[in-house]
Amino acid sequence: MALEQVAAEYDKEYGVDYVDLPLREMPVTADIHSYDDIDLLFGFEHGAVIDYWVRYTQARFDQKMTFGTTAVMAPDAYPYLQSGQIEGLVGGLKGAAEYETLIGQPGLGTRGMPAQQWAHLLVIGFIVLGNLGYYFTRKRGRRVA
């Protein structure tokens, strides 16, 4: 598995980036040979990928990790955060906005929150309208019978 091979010599598994530039030639990765050379691993993840990182990397190599996830995947990662298996979690747009506020640099997450708030209010409004329509349709049906 690729996550295990990084522990020995990561550039054998990932020798080049997406434009075929060798990783050994990049200043940011020139001195990285294994997990021992990484102080904190940050991953933008989805699905069950966090499970694999925790099982193969944190548990076996004691690698410190933190993750950024979509909002719907954040609840799956909370047990790892609460148990101390991961150091931090940025969950969805709200998490991004909270992080931006924490570091004092508002960005896309902060700017996206009003749109998300209005979208949520619109969905709640449609749910209320649908329930009212169902209630009155059902009530009218009883009178006819």
Backbone as JSON Lines, residues from 0, in Angstrom:
{"i":0,"aa":"M","n":[0.84,-1.18,0.0],"ca":[0.0,0.0,0.0],"c":[0.88,1.24,0.0]}
{"i":1,"aa":"A","n":[0.46,2.25,-0.72],"ca":[1.24,3.48,-0.9],"c":[1.49,4.18,0.43]}
{"i":2,"aa":"L","n":[0.53,4.18,1.33],"ca":[0.72,4.86,2.61],"c":[1.84,4.24,3.43]}
{"i":3,"aa":"E","n":[2.01,2.93,3.31],"ca":[3.1,2.25,4.01],"c":[4.44,2.49,3.35]}
{"i":4,"aa":"Q","n":[4.45,2.59,2.03],"ca":[5.7,2.8,1.31],"c":[6.3,4.17,1.58]}
{"i":5,"aa":"V","n":[5.44,5.14,1.89],"ca":[5.93,6.48,2.21],"c":[6.8,6.42,3.47]}
{"i":6,"aa":"A","n":[6.52,5.49,4.35],"ca":[7.3,5.38,5.59],"c":[8.76,5.05,5.32]}
{"i":7,"aa":"A","n":[9.02,4.31,4.28],"ca":[10.4,3.92,3.97],"c":[11.09,4.98,3.12]}
{"i":8,"aa":"E","n":[10.54,5.28,1.99],"ca":[11.16,6.24,1.06],"c":[10.07,6.72,0.11]}
{"i":9,"aa":"Y","n":[9.46,7.86,0.43],"ca":[8.27,8.27,-0.29],"c":[8.5,8.57,-1.77]}
{"i":10,"aa":"D","n":[9.68,9.01,-2.14],"ca":[9.88,9.36,-3.55],"c":[9.96,8.13,-4.46]}
{"i":11,"aa":"K","n":[10.07,6.94,-3.89],"ca":[9.99,5.73,-4.72],"c":[8.54,5.5,-5.15]}
{"i":12,"aa":"E","n":[7.59,5.88,-4.28],"ca":[6.17,5.76,-4.62],"c":[5.69,6.97,-5.4]}
{"i":13,"aa":"Y","n":[6.11,8.14,-4.95],"ca":[5.7,9.4,-5.58],"c":[6.95,10.15,-6.02]}
{"i":14,"aa":"G","n":[7.52,9.78,-7.14],"ca":[8.78,10.36,-7.57],"c":[8.68,11.71,-8.25]}
{"i":15,"aa":"V","n":[7.51,11.99,-8.86],"ca":[7.34,13.24,-9.59],"c":[5.97,13.83,-9.26]}
{"i":16,"aa":"D","n":[5.83,15.13,-9.53],"ca":[4.52,15.76,-9.32],"c":[3.69,15.63,-10.59]}
{"i":17,"aa":"Y","n":[2.59,16.35,-10.68],"ca":[1.66,16.18,-11.79],"c":[2.2,16.67,-13.14]}
{"i":18,"aa":"V","n":[3.29,17.45,-13.14],"ca":[3.92,17.88,-14.39],"c":[5.28,17.2,-14.59]}
{"i":19,"aa":"D","n":[5.48,16.08,-13.9],"ca":[6.7,15.27,-13.99],"c":[7.96,15.95,-13.48]}
{"i":20,"aa":"L","n":[7.82,16.89,-12.57],"ca":[8.98,17.51,-11.93],"c":[9.39,16.62,-10.76]}
{"i":21,"aa":"P","n":[10.64,16.17,-10.72],"ca":[11.07,15.29,-9.62],"c":[10.94,15.97,-8.25]}
{"i":22,"aa":"L","n":[10.4,15.23,-7.31],"ca":[10.18,15.79,-5.97],"c":[11.48,16.17,-5.28]}
{"i":23,"aa":"R","n":[12.55,15.46,-5.57],"ca":[13.85,15.76,-4.96],"c":[14.4,17.13,-5.39]}
{"i":24,"aa":"E","n":[13.87,17.68,-6.5],"ca":[14.33,18.97,-6.99],"c":[13.54,20.15,-6.43]}
{"i":25,"aa":"M","n":[12.46,19.87,-5.7],"ca":[11.65,20.94,-5.12],"c":[12.15,21.27,-3.73]}
{"i":26,"aa":"P","n":[12.35,22.54,-3.42],"ca":[12.84,22.9,-2.08],"c":[11.93,22.41,-0.95]}
{"i":27,"aa":"V","n":[10.63,22.41,-1.18],"ca":[9.7,22.01,-0.12],"c":[9.76,20.52,0.2]}
{"i":28,"aa":"T","n":[10.19,19.69,-0.74],"ca":[10.23,18.25,-0.51],"c":[11.63,17.65,-0.59]}
{"i":29,"aa":"A","n":[12.64,18.45,-0.82],"ca":[14.0,17.93,-1.02],"c":[14.52,17.16,0.18]}
{"i":30,"aa":"D","n":[14.18,17.6,1.4],"ca":[14.71,16.96,2.61],"c":[13.75,15.96,3.24]}
{"i":31,"aa":"I","n":[12.67,15.63,2.56],"ca":[11.7,14.68,3.11],"c":[11.97,13.3,2.51]}
{"i":32,"aa":"H","n":[12.2,12.34,3.4],"ca":[12.47,10.97,2.96],"c":[11.43,9.98,3.47]}
{"i":33,"aa":"S","n":[10.83,10.28,4.64],"ca":[9.83,9.39,5.22],"c":[8.96,10.19,6.18]}
{"i":34,"aa":"Y","n":[8.06,9.5,6.85],"ca":[7.19,10.18,7.82],"c":[7.98,10.84,8.94]}
{"i":35,"aa":"D","n":[9.14,10.34,9.26],"ca":[9.97,10.93,10.31],"c":[10.36,12.37,10.01]}
{"i":36,"aa":"D","n":[10.34,12.74,8.74],"ca":[10.73,14.09,8.33],"c":[9.54,15.05,8.24]}
{"i":37,"aa":"I","n":[8.35,14.57,8.55],"ca":[7.14,15.39,8.47],"c":[6.61,15.63,9.87]}
{"i":38,"aa":"D","n":[6.58,16.9,10.29],"ca":[6.1,17.23,11.63],"c":[4.58,17.11,11.74]}
{"i":39,"aa":"L","n":[3.86,17.57,10.74],"ca":[2.4,17.5,10.75],"c":[1.92,17.3,9.32]}
{"i":40,"aa":"L","n":[1.13,16.28,9.12],"ca":[0.59,15.96,7.81],"c":[-0.83,16.52,7.75]}
{"i":41,"aa":"F","n":[-1.13,17.31,6.74],"ca":[-2.48,17.86,6.56],"c":[-3.06,17.3,5.29]}
{"i":42,"aa":"G","n":[-4.25,16.72,5.38],"ca":[-4.89,16.14,4.2],"c":[-6.26,16.73,3.96]}
{"i":43,"aa":"F","n":[-6.55,17.01,2.69],"ca":[-7.9,17.38,2.28],"c":[-8.54,16.09,1.81]}
{"i":44,"aa":"E","n":[-9.47,15.56,2.58],"ca":[-9.95,14.21,2.32],"c":[-11.47,14.14,2.15]}
{"i":45,"aa":"H","n":[-11.9,13.02,1.62],"ca":[-13.32,12.72,1.46],"c":[-13.52,11.22,1.67]}
{"i":46,"aa":"G","n":[-14.74,10.85,1.92],"ca":[-15.05,9.43,2.06],"c":[-14.29,8.76,3.2]}
{"i":47,"aa":"A","n":[-13.96,7.51,3.0],"ca":[-13.3,6.71,4.04],"c":[-11.79,6.85,4.01]}
{"i":48,"aa":"V","n":[-11.25,7.8,3.27],"ca":[-9.8,7.95,3.15],"c":[-9.16,8.26,4.5]}
{"i":49,"aa":"I","n":[-9.85,9.03,5.33],"ca":[-9.31,9.36,6.66],"c":[-9.08,8.08,7.46]}
{"i":50,"aa":"D","n":[-9.99,7.12,7.33],"ca":[-9.83,5.85,8.04],"c":[-8.5,5.19,7.68]}
{"i":51,"aa":"Y","n":[-8.16,5.19,6.4],"ca":[-6.91,4.58,5.96],"c":[-5.71,5.35,6.49]}
{"i":52,"aa":"W","n":[-5.76,6.67,6.46],"ca":[-4.64,7.46,6.99],"c":[-4.43,7.16,8.47]}
{"i":53,"aa":"V","n":[-5.52,7.08,9.22],"ca":[-5.38,6.82,10.67],"c":[-4.87,5.41,10.9]}
{"i":54,"aa":"R","n":[-5.41,4.43,10.2],"ca":[-4.99,3.04,10.39],"c":[-3.54,2.79,9.99]}
{"i":55,"aa":"Y","n":[-3.17,3.26,8.83],"ca":[-1.86,2.91,8.29],"c":[-0.75,3.89,8.64]}
{"i":56,"aa":"T","n":[-1.12,5.13,8.9],"ca":[-0.08,6.13,9.11],"c":[0.03,6.56,10.56]}
{"i":57,"aa":"Q","n":[-1.08,6.95,11.14],"ca":[-1.03,7.4,12.53],"c":[-0.78,6.22,13.47]}
{"i":58,"aa":"A","n":[-1.53,5.16,13.31],"ca":[-1.42,4.03,14.23],"c":[-0.07,3.32,14.11]}
{"i":59,"aa":"R","n":[0.43,3.15,12.92],"ca":[1.67,2.38,12.73],"c":[2.94,3.22,12.87]}
{"i":60,"aa":"F","n":[2.87,4.49,12.45],"ca":[4.08,5.31,12.42],"c":[4.0,6.52,13.34]}
{"i":61,"aa":"D","n":[2.91,6.63,14.12],"ca":[2.71,7.72,15.07],"c":[2.86,9.09,14.39]}
{"i":62,"aa":"Q","n":[2.32,9.2,13.19],"ca":[2.38,10.46,12.43],"c":[1.3,11.41,12.92]}
{"i":63,"aa":"K","n":[1.67,12.65,13.23],"ca":[0.68,13.66,13.6],"c":[-0.03,14.11,12.33]}
{"i":64,"aa":"M","n":[-1.38,14.17,12.4],"ca":[-2.18,14.5,11.23],"c":[-3.34,15.4,11.6]}
{"i":65,"aa":"T","n":[-3.76,16.19,10.63],"ca":[-4.99,16.97,10.72],"c":[-5.63,16.96,9.34]}
{"i":66,"aa":"F","n":[-6.94,17.16,9.28],"ca":[-7.65,17.0,8.02],"c":[-8.63,18.12,7.77]}
{"i":67,"aa":"G","n":[-8.85,18.39,6.5],"ca":[-9.93,19.24,6.03],"c":[-10.89,18.35,5.26]}
{"i":68,"aa":"T","n":[-12.17,18.4,5.62],"ca":[-13.15,17.52,4.98],"c":[-14.37,18.32,4.54]}
{"i":69,"aa":"T","n":[-15.2,17.68,3.74],"ca":[-16.5,18.26,3.45],"c":[-17.35,18.17,4.72]}
{"i":70,"aa":"A","n":[-18.37,18.99,4.79],"ca":[-19.19,19.04,6.01],"c":[-19.87,17.71,6.31]}
{"i":71,"aa":"V","n":[-20.3,16.99,5.27],"ca":[-20.99,15.73,5.52],"c":[-20.04,14.64,6.0]}
{"i":72,"aa":"M","n":[-18.73,14.78,5.76],"ca":[-17.77,13.78,6.2],"c":[-17.17,14.09,7.56]}
{"i":73,"aa":"A","n":[-17.32,15.32,8.04],"ca":[-16.72,15.7,9.31],"c":[-17.19,14.82,10.48]}
{"i":74,"aa":"P","n":[-18.49,14.48,10.59],"ca":[-18.9,13.62,11.71],"c":[-18.18,12.28,11.76]}
{"i":75,"aa":"D","n":[-17.78,11.75,10.61],"ca":[-17.03,10.49,10.59],"c":[-15.62,10.66,11.16]}
{"i":76,"aa":"A","n":[-15.09,11.88,11.12],"ca":[-13.73,12.13,11.6],"c":[-13.7,12.55,13.07]}
{"i":77,"aa":"Y","n":[-14.82,12.99,13.63],"ca":[-14.83,13.45,15.03],"c":[-14.32,12.41,16.03]}
{"i":78,"aa":"P","n":[-14.65,11.11,15.88],"ca":[-14.1,10.15,16.84],"c":[-12.57,10.13,16.86]}
{"i":79,"aa":"Y","n":[-11.95,10.31,15.7],"ca":[-10.48,10.35,15.64],"c":[-9.95,11.6,16.34]}
{"i":80,"aa":"L","n":[-10.67,12.7,16.22],"ca":[-10.26,13.94,16.87],"c":[-10.43,13.82,18.38]}
{"i":81,"aa":"Q","n":[-11.55,13.29,18.82],"ca":[-11.82,13.15,20.25],"c":[-10.88,12.16,20.93]}
{"i":82,"aa":"S","n":[-10.45,11.15,20.19],"ca":[-9.54,10.15,20.78],"c":[-8.09,10.6,20.73]}
{"i":83,"aa":"G","n":[-7.81,11.7,20.04],"ca":[-6.45,12.19,19.93],"c":[-5.65,11.55,18.8]}
{"i":84,"aa":"Q","n":[-6.3,10.76,17.97],"ca":[-5.6,10.13,16.86],"c":[-5.26,11.14,15.76]}
{"i":85,"aa":"I","n":[-6.06,12.2,15.65],"ca":[-5.71,13.3,14.75],"c":[-5.65,14.57,15.58]}
{"i":86,"aa":"E","n":[-4.86,15.52,15.13],"ca":[-4.6,16.74,15.89],"c":[-5.67,17.81,15.69]}
{"i":87,"aa":"G","n":[-6.28,17.85,14.51],"ca":[-7.25,18.89,14.22],"c":[-8.14,18.5,13.06]}
{"i":88,"aa":"L","n":[-9.24,19.28,12.91],"ca":[-10.21,18.98,11.87],"c":[-10.86,20.28,11.42]}
{"i":89,"aa":"V","n":[-10.85,20.51,10.12],"ca":[-11.56,21.64,9.52],"c":[-12.71,21.02,8.74]}
{"i":90,"aa":"G","n":[-13.93,21.14,9.27],"ca":[-15.08,20.47,8.68],"c":[-15.94,21.4,7.85]}
{"i":91,"aa":"G","n":[-15.87,21.29,6.55],"ca":[-16.73,22.02,5.64],"c":[-16.46,23.52,5.58]}
{"i":92,"aa":"L","n":[-17.4,24.22,4.95],"ca":[-17.28,25.66,4.79],"c":[-17.28,26.37,6.13]}
{"i":93,"aa":"K","n":[-18.11,25.89,7.05],"ca":[-18.15,26.49,8.39],"c":[-16.81,26.35,9.09]}
{"i":94,"aa":"G","n":[-16.2,25.19,8.99],"ca":[-14.89,24.98,9.59],"c":[-13.83,25.88,8.96]}
{"i":95,"aa":"A","n":[-13.92,26.06,7.64],"ca":[-12.97,26.95,6.97],"c":[-13.15,28.38,7.44]}
{"i":96,"aa":"A","n":[-14.4,28.82,7.57],"ca":[-14.67,30.18,8.05],"c":[-14.2,30.36,9.5]}
{"i":97,"aa":"E","n":[-14.4,29.35,10.32],"ca":[-13.94,29.42,11.71],"c":[-12.42,29.5,11.77]}
{"i":98,"aa":"Y","n":[-11.74,28.74,10.93],"ca":[-10.28,28.77,10.89],"c":[-9.79,30.14,10.43]}
{"i":99,"aa":"E","n":[-10.42,30.68,9.39],"ca":[-10.03,32.0,8.91],"c":[-10.22,33.06,9.99]}
{"i":100,"aa":"T","n":[-11.31,32.95,10.74],"ca":[-11.55,33.89,11.84],"c":[-10.5,33.71,12.93]}
{"i":101,"aa":"L","n":[-10.16,32.47,13.22],"ca":[-9.17,32.17,14.25],"c":[-7.81,32.79,13.93]}
{"i":102,"aa":"I","n":[-7.39,32.72,12.67],"ca":[-6.09,33.26,12.3],"c":[-6.16,34.73,11.88]}
{"i":103,"aa":"G","n":[-7.37,35.31,11.87],"ca":[-7.53,36.71,11.55],"c":[-7.34,37.06,10.09]}
{"i":104,"aa":"Q","n":[-7.62,36.1,9.19],"ca":[-7.48,36.35,7.76],"c":[-8.72,35.85,7.02]}
{"i":105,"aa":"P","n":[-9.8,36.66,7.01],"ca":[-11.02,36.23,6.31],"c":[-10.73,35.96,4.83]}
{"i":106,"aa":"G","n":[-11.33,34.89,4.32],"ca":[-11.12,34.49,2.94],"c":[-12.38,33.92,2.33]}
{"i":107,"aa":"L","n":[-12.21,32.93,1.46],"ca":[-13.34,32.35,0.75],"c":[-14.34,31.67,1.68]}
{"i":108,"aa":"G","n":[-13.86,31.04,2.72],"ca":[-14.77,30.39,3.67],"c":[-15.69,31.39,4.35]}
{"i":109,"aa":"T","n":[-15.12,32.49,4.8],"ca":[-15.91,33.53,5.47],"c":[-16.88,34.17,4.48]}
{"i":110,"aa":"R","n":[-16.41,34.43,3.27],"ca":[-17.29,35.05,2.26],"c":[-18.4,34.11,1.8]}
{"i":111,"aa":"G","n":[-18.19,32.81,1.91],"ca":[-19.21,31.86,1.47],"c":[-20.3,31.59,2.49]}
{"i":112,"aa":"M","n":[-20.08,31.97,3.73],"ca":[-21.05,31.65,4.78],"c":[-22.42,32.31,4.59]}
{"i":113,"aa":"P","n":[-22.53,33.6,4.18],"ca":[-23.88,34.16,3.96],"c":[-24.68,33.39,2.91]}
{"i":114,"aa":"A","n":[-24.05,32.98,1.83],"ca":[-24.76,32.21,0.8],"c":[-25.24,30.88,1.37]}
{"i":115,"aa":"Q","n":[-24.39,30.23,2.15],"ca":[-24.78,28.95,2.75],"c":[-25.92,29.16,3.74]}
{"i":116,"aa":"Q","n":[-25.87,30.24,4.5],"ca":[-26.94,30.53,5.46],"c":[-28.28,30.71,4.74]}
{"i":117,"aa":"W","n":[-28.29,31.48,3.65],"ca":[-29.53,31.7,2.92],"c":[-30.03,30.41,2.26]}
{"i":118,"aa":"A","n":[-29.13,29.6,1.77],"ca":[-29.54,28.32,1.18],"c":[-30.19,27.42,2.22]}
{"i":119,"aa":"H","n":[-29.61,27.39,3.42],"ca":[-30.2,26.58,4.5],"c":[-31.57,27.12,4.9]}
{"i":120,"aa":"L","n":[-31.71,28.44,4.99],"ca":[-33.01,29.03,5.33],"c":[-34.05,28.73,4.25]}
{"i":121,"aa":"L","n":[-33.63,28.75,2.98],"ca":[-34.54,28.43,1.89],"c":[-35.02,26.99,1.98]}
{"i":122,"aa":"V","n":[-34.12,26.07,2.27],"ca":[-34.5,24.66,2.41],"c":[-35.47,24.49,3.59]}
{"i":123,"aa":"I","n":[-35.19,25.13,4.7],"ca":[-36.09,25.07,5.86],"c":[-37.46,25.62,5.49]}
{"i":124,"aa":"G","n":[-37.48,26.73,4.75],"ca":[-38.76,27.32,4.3],"c":[-39.55,26.36,3.44]}
{"i":125,"aa":"F","n":[-38.87,25.67,2.51],"ca":[-39.56,24.7,1.67],"c":[-40.1,23.52,2.49]}
{"i":126,"aa":"I","n":[-39.37,23.11,3.48],"ca":[-39.84,22.02,4.35],"c":[-41.09,22.45,5.1]}
{"i":127,"aa":"V","n":[-41.08,23.66,5.64],"ca":[-42.25,24.19,6.36],"c":[-43.44,24.29,5.4]}
{"i":128,"aa":"L","n":[-43.24,24.86,4.21],"ca":[-44.33,24.96,3.23],"c":[-44.87,23.6,2.84]}
{"i":129,"aa":"G","n":[-43.99,22.64,2.62],"ca":[-44.43,21.29,2.28],"c":[-45.25,20.66,3.38]}
{"i":130,"aa":"N","n":[-44.84,20.85,4.62],"ca":[-45.59,20.28,5.74],"c":[-46.94,20.97,5.91]}
{"i":131,"aa":"L","n":[-46.98,22.29,5.72],"ca":[-48.26,23.0,5.81],"c":[-49.2,22.54,4.7]}
{"i":132,"aa":"G","n":[-48.67,22.39,3.48],"ca":[-49.49,21.9,2.37],"c":[-50.03,20.51,2.65]}
{"i":133,"aa":"Y","n":[-49.2,19.64,3.19],"ca":[-49.63,18.29,3.53],"c":[-50.71,18.33,4.61]}
{"i":134,"aa":"Y","n":[-50.51,19.15,5.63],"ca":[-51.46,19.25,6.74],"c":[-52.82,19.7,6.25]}
{"i":135,"aa":"F","n":[-52.86,20.79,5.44],"ca":[-54.14,21.32,4.98],"c":[-54.8,20.41,3.96]}
{"i":136,"aa":"T","n":[-54.03,19.74,3.12],"ca":[-54.59,18.79,2.15],"c":[-55.21,17.61,2.89]}
{"i":137,"aa":"R","n":[-54.55,17.12,3.9],"ca":[-55.04,16.0,4.68],"c":[-56.3,16.4,5.46]}
{"i":138,"aa":"K","n":[-56.29,17.61,6.03],"ca":[-57.45,18.09,6.8],"c":[-58.66,18.25,5.89]}
{"i":139,"aa":"R","n":[-58.46,18.78,4.68],"ca":[-59.55,18.97,3.71],"c":[-60.08,17.6,3.28]}
{"i":140,"aa":"G","n":[-59.24,16.61,3.14],"ca":[-59.65,15.27,2.72],"c":[-60.58,14.62,3.74]}
{"i":141,"aa":"R","n":[-60.4,14.89,5.01],"ca":[-61.23,14.3,6.07],"c":[-62.65,14.88,6.02]}
{"i":142,"aa":"R","n":[-62.76,16.17,5.71],"ca":[-64.09,16.82,5.64],"c":[-64.95,16.23,4.52]}
{"i":143,"aa":"V","n":[-64.32,15.94,3.39],"ca":[-65.05,15.41,2.24],"c":[-65.57,14.01,2.54]}
{"i":144,"aa":"A","n":[-64.82,13.23,3.26],"ca":[-65.2,11.85,3.54],"c":[-66.26,11.76,4.54]}
